[in-house]
Short mmCIF file of C-alpha atoms in Angstrom, two decimals:
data_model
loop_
_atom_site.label_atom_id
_atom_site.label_comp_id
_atom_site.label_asym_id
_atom_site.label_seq_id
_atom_site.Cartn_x
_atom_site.Cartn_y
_atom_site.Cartn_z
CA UNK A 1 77.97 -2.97 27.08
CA UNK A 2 77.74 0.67 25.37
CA UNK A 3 81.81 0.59 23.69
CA UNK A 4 81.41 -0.09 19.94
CA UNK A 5 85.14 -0.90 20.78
CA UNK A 6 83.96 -4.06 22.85
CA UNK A 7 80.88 -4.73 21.27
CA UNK A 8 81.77 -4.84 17.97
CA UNK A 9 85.11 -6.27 19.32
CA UNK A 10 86.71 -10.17 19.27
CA UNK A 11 83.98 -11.70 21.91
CA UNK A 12 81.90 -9.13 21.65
CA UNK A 13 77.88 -9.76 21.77
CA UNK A 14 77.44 -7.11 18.83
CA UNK A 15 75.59 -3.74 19.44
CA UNK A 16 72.59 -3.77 21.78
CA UNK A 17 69.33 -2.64 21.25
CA UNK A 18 68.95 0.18 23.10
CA UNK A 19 72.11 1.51 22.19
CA UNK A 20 72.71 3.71 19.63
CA UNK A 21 76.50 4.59 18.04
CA UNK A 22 77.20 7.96 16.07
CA UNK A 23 80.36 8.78 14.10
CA UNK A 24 83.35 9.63 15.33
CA UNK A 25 84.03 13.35 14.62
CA UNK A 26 87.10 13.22 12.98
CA UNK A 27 88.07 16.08 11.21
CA UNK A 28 90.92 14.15 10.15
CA UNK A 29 89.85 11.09 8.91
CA UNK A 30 86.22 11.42 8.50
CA UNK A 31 83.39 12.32 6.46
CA UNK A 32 82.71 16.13 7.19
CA UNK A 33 85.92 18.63 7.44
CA UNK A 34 84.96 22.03 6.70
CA UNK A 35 83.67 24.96 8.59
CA UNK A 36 80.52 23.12 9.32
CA UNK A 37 82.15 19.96 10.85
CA UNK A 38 80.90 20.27 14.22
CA UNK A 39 76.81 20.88 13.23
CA UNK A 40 77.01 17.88 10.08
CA UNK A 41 78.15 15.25 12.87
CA UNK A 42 76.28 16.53 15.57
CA UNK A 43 73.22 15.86 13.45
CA UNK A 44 73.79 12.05 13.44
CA UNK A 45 73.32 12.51 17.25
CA UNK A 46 70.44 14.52 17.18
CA UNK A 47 68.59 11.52 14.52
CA UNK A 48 69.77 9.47 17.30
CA UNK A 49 68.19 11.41 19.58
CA UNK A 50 64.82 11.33 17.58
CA UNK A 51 64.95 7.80 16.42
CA UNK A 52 64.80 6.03 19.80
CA UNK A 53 61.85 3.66 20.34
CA UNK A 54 59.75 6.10 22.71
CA UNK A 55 61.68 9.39 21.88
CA UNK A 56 63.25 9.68 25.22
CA UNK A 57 66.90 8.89 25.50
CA UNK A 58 69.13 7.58 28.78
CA UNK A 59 72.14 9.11 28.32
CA UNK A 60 74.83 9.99 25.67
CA UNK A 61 78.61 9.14 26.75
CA UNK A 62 81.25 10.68 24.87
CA UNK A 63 85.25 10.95 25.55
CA UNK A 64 86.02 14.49 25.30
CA UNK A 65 88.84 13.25 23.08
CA UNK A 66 88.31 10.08 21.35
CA UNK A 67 91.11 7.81 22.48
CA UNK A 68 90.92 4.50 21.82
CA UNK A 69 92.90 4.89 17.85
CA UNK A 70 94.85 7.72 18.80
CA UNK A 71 93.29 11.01 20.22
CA UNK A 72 90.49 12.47 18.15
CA UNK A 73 89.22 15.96 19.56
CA UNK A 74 85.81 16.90 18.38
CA UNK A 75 85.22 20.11 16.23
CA UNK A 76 84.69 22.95 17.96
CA UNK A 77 81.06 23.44 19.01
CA UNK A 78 80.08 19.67 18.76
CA UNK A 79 79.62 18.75 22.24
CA UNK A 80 77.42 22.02 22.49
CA UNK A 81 75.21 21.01 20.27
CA UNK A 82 75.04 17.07 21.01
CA UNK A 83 74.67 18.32 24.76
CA UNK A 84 71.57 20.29 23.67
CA UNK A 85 70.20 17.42 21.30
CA UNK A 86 70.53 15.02 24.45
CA UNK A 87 69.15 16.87 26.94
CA UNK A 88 65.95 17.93 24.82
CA UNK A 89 65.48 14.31 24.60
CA UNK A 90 65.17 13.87 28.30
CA UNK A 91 69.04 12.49 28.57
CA UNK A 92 72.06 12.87 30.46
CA UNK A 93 75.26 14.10 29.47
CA UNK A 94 78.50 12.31 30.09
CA UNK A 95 82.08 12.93 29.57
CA UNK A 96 84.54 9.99 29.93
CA UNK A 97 87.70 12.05 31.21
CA UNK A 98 89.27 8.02 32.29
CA UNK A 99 92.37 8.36 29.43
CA UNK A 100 91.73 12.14 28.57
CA UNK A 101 91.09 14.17 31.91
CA UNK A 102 93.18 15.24 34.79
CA UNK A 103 95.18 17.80 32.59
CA UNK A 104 96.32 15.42 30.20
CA UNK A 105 95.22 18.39 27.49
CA UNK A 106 97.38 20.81 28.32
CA UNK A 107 96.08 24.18 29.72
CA UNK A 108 92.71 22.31 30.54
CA UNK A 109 92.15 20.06 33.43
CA UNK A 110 89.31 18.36 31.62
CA UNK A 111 88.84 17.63 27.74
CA UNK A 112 85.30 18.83 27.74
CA UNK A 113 86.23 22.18 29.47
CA UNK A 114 87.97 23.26 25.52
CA UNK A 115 84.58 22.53 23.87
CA UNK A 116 82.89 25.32 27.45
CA UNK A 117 80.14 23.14 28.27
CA UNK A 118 79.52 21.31 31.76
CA UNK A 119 78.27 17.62 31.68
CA UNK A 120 75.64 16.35 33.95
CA UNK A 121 78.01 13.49 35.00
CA UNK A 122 82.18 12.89 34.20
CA UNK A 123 83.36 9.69 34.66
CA UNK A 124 87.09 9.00 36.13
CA UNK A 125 87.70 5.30 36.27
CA UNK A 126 85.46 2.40 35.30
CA UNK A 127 85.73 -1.41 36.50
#
């Protein structure tokens, strides 16, 4: 119910209401590149943050690195500052490690540990 990826997706029932979906932070591929990558796309969380109906927000989910099209890993610093932008709000923070955790990058045991911050929840399989 909160996957663009199945929402948006062949059956899908389109994007609910009380979800909100930021860009991916592709370095790569996407809008902002530079030095200032990780604070340009964090700000589309943090209007997130600010532009839900009462102010307060649930929770933000995030793979540590994007994997549905590939693996996309997130500027340095982003999850910092989405992690502050979130909780401010009232929210929860938490990192789908399903496809990217359990040491699948490398020296790290789990994707958010290379961006040093400590989510409130981490998911490791979903039904």
């Amino acid at each position: 119910q909160i996957s663009p990826y199945k929402f948006l997706g062949k059956g899908g029932g389109g994007k609910p209401k009380h979800v909100h979906v930021v860009p991916c932070p592709d370095t790569y591929r996407g809008e902002f590149r530079g030095e200032d990558a990780a604070e340009r796309y964090a700000e589309a969380v943090h209007k997130a943050c600010e532009g839900s109906e009462d102010g307060k927000v649930a929770a933000f989910f995030i793979e540590s690195g994007m994997s549905v099209a590939g693996v996309v890993l997130p500027p340095q610093g982003y999850l910092r500052r989405c992690y502050d932008y979130v909780r401010a709000a009232g929210g929860v923070c938490v990192a789908d490690e399903v496809q990217t955790g359990f040491g699948r990058f490398g020296s790290y045991f789990w994707g958010f540990e290379q961006q040093g911050v400590v989510p409130d929840i981490v998911t490791m399989g979903l039904i």
